[in-house]
XYZ file of C-alpha atoms in Angstrom:
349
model
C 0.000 0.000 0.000
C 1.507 3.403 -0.753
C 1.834 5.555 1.324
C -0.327 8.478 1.939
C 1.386 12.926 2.413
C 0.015 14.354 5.265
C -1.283 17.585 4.543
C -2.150 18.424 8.070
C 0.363 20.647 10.178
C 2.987 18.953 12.264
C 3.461 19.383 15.458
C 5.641 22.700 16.393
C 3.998 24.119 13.011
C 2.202 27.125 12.552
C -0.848 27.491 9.866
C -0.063 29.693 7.271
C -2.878 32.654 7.727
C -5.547 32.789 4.972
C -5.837 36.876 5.916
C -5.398 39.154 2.872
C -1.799 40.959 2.687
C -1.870 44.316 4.925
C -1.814 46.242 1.561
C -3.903 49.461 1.111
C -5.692 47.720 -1.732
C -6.309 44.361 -0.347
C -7.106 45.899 3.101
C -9.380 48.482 0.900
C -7.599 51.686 2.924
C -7.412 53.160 -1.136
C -8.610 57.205 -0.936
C -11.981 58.009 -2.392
C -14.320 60.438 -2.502
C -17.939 60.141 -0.700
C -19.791 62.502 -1.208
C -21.152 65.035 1.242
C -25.352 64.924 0.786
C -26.330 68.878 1.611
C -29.951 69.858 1.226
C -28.380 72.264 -1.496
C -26.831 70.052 -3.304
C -29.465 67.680 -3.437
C -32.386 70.507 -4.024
C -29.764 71.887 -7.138
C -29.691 68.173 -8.414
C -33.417 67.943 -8.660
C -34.072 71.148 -9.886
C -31.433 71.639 -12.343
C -32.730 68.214 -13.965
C -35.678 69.035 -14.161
C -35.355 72.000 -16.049
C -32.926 70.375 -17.981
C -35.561 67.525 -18.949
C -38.099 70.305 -19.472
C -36.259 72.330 -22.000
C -35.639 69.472 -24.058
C -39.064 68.564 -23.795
C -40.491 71.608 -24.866
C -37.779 72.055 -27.746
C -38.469 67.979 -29.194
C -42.116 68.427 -28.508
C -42.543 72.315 -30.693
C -40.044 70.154 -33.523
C -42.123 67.415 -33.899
C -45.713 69.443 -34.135
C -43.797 71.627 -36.972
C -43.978 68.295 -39.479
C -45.975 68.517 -42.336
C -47.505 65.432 -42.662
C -50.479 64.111 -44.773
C -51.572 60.080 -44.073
C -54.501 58.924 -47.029
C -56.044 55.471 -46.261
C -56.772 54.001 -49.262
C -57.958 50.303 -47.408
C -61.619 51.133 -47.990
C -61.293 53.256 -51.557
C -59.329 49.947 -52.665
C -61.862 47.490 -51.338
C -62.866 45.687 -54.380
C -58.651 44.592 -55.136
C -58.801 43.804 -51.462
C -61.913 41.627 -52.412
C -59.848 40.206 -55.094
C -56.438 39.445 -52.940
C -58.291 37.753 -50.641
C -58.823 34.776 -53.273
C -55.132 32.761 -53.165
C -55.662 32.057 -56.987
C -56.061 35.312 -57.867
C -52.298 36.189 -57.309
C -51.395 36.410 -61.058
C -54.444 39.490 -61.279
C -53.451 43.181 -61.613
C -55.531 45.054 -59.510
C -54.677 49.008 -60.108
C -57.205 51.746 -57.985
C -56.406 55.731 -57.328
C -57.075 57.565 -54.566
C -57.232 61.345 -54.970
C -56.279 64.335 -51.944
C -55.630 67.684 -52.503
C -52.924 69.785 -50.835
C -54.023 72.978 -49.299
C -50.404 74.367 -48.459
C -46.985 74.003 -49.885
C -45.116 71.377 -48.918
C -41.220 72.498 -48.217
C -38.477 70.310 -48.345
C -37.058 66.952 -48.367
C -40.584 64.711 -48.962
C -40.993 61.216 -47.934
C -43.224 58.670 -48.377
C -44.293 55.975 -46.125
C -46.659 53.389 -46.496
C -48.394 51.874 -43.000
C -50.197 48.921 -41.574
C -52.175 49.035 -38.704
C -53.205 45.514 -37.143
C -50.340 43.652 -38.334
C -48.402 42.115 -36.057
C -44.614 41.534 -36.168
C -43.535 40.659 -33.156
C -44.574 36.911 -32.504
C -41.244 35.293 -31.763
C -41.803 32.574 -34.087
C -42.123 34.987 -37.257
C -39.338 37.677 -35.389
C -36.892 34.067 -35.592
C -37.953 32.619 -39.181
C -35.132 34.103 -40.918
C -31.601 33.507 -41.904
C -29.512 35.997 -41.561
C -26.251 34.078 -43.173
C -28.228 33.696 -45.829
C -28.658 37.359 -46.643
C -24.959 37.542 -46.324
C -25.207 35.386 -49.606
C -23.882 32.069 -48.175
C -25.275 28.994 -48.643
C -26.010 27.598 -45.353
C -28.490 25.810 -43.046
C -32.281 27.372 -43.608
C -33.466 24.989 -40.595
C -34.485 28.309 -39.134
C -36.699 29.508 -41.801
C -39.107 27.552 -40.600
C -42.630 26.942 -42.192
C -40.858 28.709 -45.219
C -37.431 27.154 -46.317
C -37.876 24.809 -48.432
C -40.907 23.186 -51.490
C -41.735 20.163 -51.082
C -39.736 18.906 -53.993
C -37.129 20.275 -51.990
C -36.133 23.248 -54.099
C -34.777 25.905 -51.435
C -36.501 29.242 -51.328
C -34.812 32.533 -51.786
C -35.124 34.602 -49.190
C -36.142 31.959 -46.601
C -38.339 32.587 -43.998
C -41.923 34.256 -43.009
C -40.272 37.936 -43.129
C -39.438 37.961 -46.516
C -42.614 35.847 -47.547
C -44.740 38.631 -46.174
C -43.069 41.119 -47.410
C -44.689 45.037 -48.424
C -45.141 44.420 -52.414
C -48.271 47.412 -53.032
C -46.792 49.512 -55.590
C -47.707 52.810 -54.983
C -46.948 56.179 -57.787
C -47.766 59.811 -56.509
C -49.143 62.105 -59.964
C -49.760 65.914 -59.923
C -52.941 67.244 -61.504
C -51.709 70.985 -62.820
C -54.495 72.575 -64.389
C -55.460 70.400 -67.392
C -52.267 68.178 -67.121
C -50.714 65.100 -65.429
C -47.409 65.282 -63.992
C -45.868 62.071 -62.071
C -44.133 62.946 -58.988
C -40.456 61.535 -59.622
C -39.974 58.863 -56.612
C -36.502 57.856 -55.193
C -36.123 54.043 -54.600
C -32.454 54.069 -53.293
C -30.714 55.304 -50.726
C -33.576 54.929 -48.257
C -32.107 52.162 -46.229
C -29.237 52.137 -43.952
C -25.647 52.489 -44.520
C -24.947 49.275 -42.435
C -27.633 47.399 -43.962
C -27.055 47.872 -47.371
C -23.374 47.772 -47.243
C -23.034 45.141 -44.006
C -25.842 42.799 -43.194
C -26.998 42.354 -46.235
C -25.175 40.610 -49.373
C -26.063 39.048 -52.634
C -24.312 35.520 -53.451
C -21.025 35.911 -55.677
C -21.772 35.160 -59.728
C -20.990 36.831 -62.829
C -24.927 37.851 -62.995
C -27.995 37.838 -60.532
C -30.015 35.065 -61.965
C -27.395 32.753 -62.010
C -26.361 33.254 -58.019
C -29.995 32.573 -57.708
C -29.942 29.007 -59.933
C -31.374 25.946 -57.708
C -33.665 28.777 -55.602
C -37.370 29.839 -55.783
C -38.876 32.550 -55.039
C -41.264 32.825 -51.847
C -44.772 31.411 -51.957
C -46.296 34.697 -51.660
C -44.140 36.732 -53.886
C -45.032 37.232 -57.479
C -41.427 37.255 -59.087
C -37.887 36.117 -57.832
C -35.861 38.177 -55.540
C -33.187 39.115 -58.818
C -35.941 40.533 -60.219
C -37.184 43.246 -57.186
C -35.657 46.015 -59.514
C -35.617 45.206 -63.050
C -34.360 49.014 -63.680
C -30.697 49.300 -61.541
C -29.242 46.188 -61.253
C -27.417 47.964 -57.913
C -30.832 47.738 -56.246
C -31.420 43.963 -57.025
C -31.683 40.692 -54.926
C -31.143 40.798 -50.955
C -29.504 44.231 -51.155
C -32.743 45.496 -52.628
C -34.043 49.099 -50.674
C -37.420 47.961 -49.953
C -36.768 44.381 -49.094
C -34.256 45.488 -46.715
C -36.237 47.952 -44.717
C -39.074 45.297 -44.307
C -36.669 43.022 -43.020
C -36.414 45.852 -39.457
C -39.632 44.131 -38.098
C -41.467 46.690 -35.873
C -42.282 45.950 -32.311
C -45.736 47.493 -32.507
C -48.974 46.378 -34.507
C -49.067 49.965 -36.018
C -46.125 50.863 -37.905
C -45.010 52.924 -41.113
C -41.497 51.833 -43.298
C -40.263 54.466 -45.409
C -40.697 53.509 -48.937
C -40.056 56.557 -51.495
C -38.396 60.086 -50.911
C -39.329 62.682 -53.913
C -37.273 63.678 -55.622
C -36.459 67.520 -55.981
C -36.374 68.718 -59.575
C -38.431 70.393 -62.209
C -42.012 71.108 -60.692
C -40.663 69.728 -56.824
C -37.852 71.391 -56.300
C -38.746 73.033 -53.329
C -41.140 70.392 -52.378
C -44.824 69.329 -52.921
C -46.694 72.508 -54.331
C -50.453 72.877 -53.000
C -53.195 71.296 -55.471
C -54.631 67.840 -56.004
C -52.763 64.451 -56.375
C -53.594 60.936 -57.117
C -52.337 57.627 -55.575
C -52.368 55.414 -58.404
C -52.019 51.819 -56.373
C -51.474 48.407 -57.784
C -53.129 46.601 -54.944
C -51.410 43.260 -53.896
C -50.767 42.902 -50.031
C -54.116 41.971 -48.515
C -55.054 42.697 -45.261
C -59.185 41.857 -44.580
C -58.337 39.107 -42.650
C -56.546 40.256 -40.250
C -58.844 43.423 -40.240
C -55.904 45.268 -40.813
C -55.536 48.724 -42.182
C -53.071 50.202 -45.173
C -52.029 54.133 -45.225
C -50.012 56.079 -47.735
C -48.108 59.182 -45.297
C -46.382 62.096 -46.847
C -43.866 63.634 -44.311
C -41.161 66.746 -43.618
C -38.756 65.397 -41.344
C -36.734 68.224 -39.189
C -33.571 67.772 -36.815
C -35.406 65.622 -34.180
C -36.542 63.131 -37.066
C -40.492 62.769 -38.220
C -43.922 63.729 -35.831
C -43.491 61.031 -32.897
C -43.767 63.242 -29.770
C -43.458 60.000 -27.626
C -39.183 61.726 -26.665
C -40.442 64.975 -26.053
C -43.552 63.878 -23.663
C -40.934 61.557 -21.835
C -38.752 64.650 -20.985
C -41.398 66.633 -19.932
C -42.519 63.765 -17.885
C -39.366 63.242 -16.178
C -38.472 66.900 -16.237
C -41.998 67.590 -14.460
C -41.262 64.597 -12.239
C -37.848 65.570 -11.109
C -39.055 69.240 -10.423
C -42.237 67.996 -8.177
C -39.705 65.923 -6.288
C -37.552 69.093 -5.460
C -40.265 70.695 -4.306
C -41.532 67.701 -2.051
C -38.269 67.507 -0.847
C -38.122 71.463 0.041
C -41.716 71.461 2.235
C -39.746 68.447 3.855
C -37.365 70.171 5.088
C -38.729 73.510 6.211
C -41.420 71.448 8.172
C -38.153 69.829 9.873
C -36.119 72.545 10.209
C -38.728 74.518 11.807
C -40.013 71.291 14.500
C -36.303 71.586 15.351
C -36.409 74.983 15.869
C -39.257 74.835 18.061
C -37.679 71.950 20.423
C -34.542 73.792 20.420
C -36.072 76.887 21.860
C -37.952 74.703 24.698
């Protein structure tokens, strides 16, 4: 049998201590500051946040109110292509409607359009997850995750993958200009909507010589009504995943009700200082239905100005705070004159 160390101390042997070296930092002797809560310094805090808070408030909440912004909801105006969508074999159909509005003011500006749905929810985690984000990258990798929509079942992959891009915004939607006896079309920009980081980062198109072959072996989504090389048959730049439109659909929205910017006008000729005042048409080839979900579609014509578009939600949160933080100060203040003067009256018995 072998034989067994001892680890235990021997007799006449001392235990080495387990105590932390008598160092400033392992004894935690270091200097620091603490510091000294005065009811002045503590009122100041308060009150100097507060009207911090509620200048910004003010200023976000005057910068959002000054947007010019016209929303048209063309859901009920377009009801008999909605009629029409809501029949799966109908999908090959053109459906075209117009919706007219007139402009009573100028507007000045940089001009974009957004379309919106209201009702439509994005953020079930099983549609937020069916997507594959390697695959936008342009590799060709796993699509387990694109789940219901990766794969047909003669096992031809589908390109993009996933319930995102099967859903995707595909209304087309052209603004015209009715001057006097004439028609003028509004000139729309497609590009340069998106993100720098998404167009140039997150999203890639697979390596070929040409679109449509990086694309051989793939389908198109079951929803979609041409293949993903073909998005933008008129600049080959804004083609396939790196596509404007499919790009900004692929941000899902937290919220049921949401808008995704989809054209900015473009300022020449007739628009270049904006929108003039007169009457327009919305000339819509209807093909994302929405009856079922009793959902809702919207066309919105916006200014944007150096706090971005009309969402006061920032502002009201500063004032909130800012009207929060000065109530507190003042709370604080009764506190301690009805304090201070109890301990002046005990002090004087």
């Amino acid at each position: 049998m072998k034989n067994k160390t001892n680890f235990l101390p021997q007799e006449g042997e001392t235990q080495p201590s387990r105590c932390p070296d008598n160092s400033a930092f392992k004894q935690q002797r270091l200097p620091a500051w603490k510091p000294q809560l005065t009811i002045a310094s503590v009122l100041s805090s308060f009150f100097l946040t507060g009207a911090f808070c509620l200048t910004v408030g003010v200023c976000l909440v005057l910068s959002a109110n000054s947007v010019r912004e016209i929303q048209v909801d063309y859901s009920d105006k377009c009801s008999d292509c909605s009629k029409l969508r809501e029949n799966s074999s109908n999908w090959n159909k053109e459906c075209p409607c117009s919706v007219n509005f007139t402009l009573k003011e100028d507007i000045l500006g940089d001009v974009f359009m957004y379309y919106g749905l209201q009702n439509f929810y994005q953020n079930h985690r099983r549609y937020v997850m069916s997507r594959s984000d390697a695959q936008l990258l342009g590799r060709n990798v796993n699509r387990s995750y694109c789940a219901p929509f990766s794969t047909y079942r003669n096992g031809t992959p589908m390109a993009p993958c996933g319930a995102i891009a099967n859903s995707m915004f595909n209304d087309t939607i052209d603004l015209f200009y009715n001057r006097n006896s004439s028609v003028i079309q509004v000139p729309l920009l497609k590009t340069g909507n998106s993100w720098w980081t998404d167009k140039n980062v997150k999203f890639r198109n697979p390596e070929s010589y040409n679109l449509s072959s990086a694309f051989a072996g793939t389908a198109r989504p079951p929803y979609w009504q041409k293949p993903v090389y073909l998005l933008d048959e008129e600049d080959e730049r804004n083609n396939g995943y790196v596509n404007d439109d499919f790009i900004i659909w692929m941000r899902v929205s937290a919220f049921a009700t949401f808008r995704n910017l989809y054209r900015r006008v473009r300022r020449v000729r007739h628009f270049a200082d904006g929108l003039p005042a007169g009457n327009y048409t919305f000339r819509i080839s209807y093909n994302f239905p929405v009856s079922r979900f009793k959902g809702r579609k919207h066309v919105i014509l916006s200014t944007v100005v150096w706090s971005g578009g009309s969402n006061p939600f920032l502002g009201i949160a500063y004032l909130v705070s800012g009207t929060a933080a000065t109530l507190a100060g003042f709370v604080i203040t009764g506190i301690h004159l009805k304090l201070r003067k109890k301990k002046t009256y005990f002090q004087k018995q």
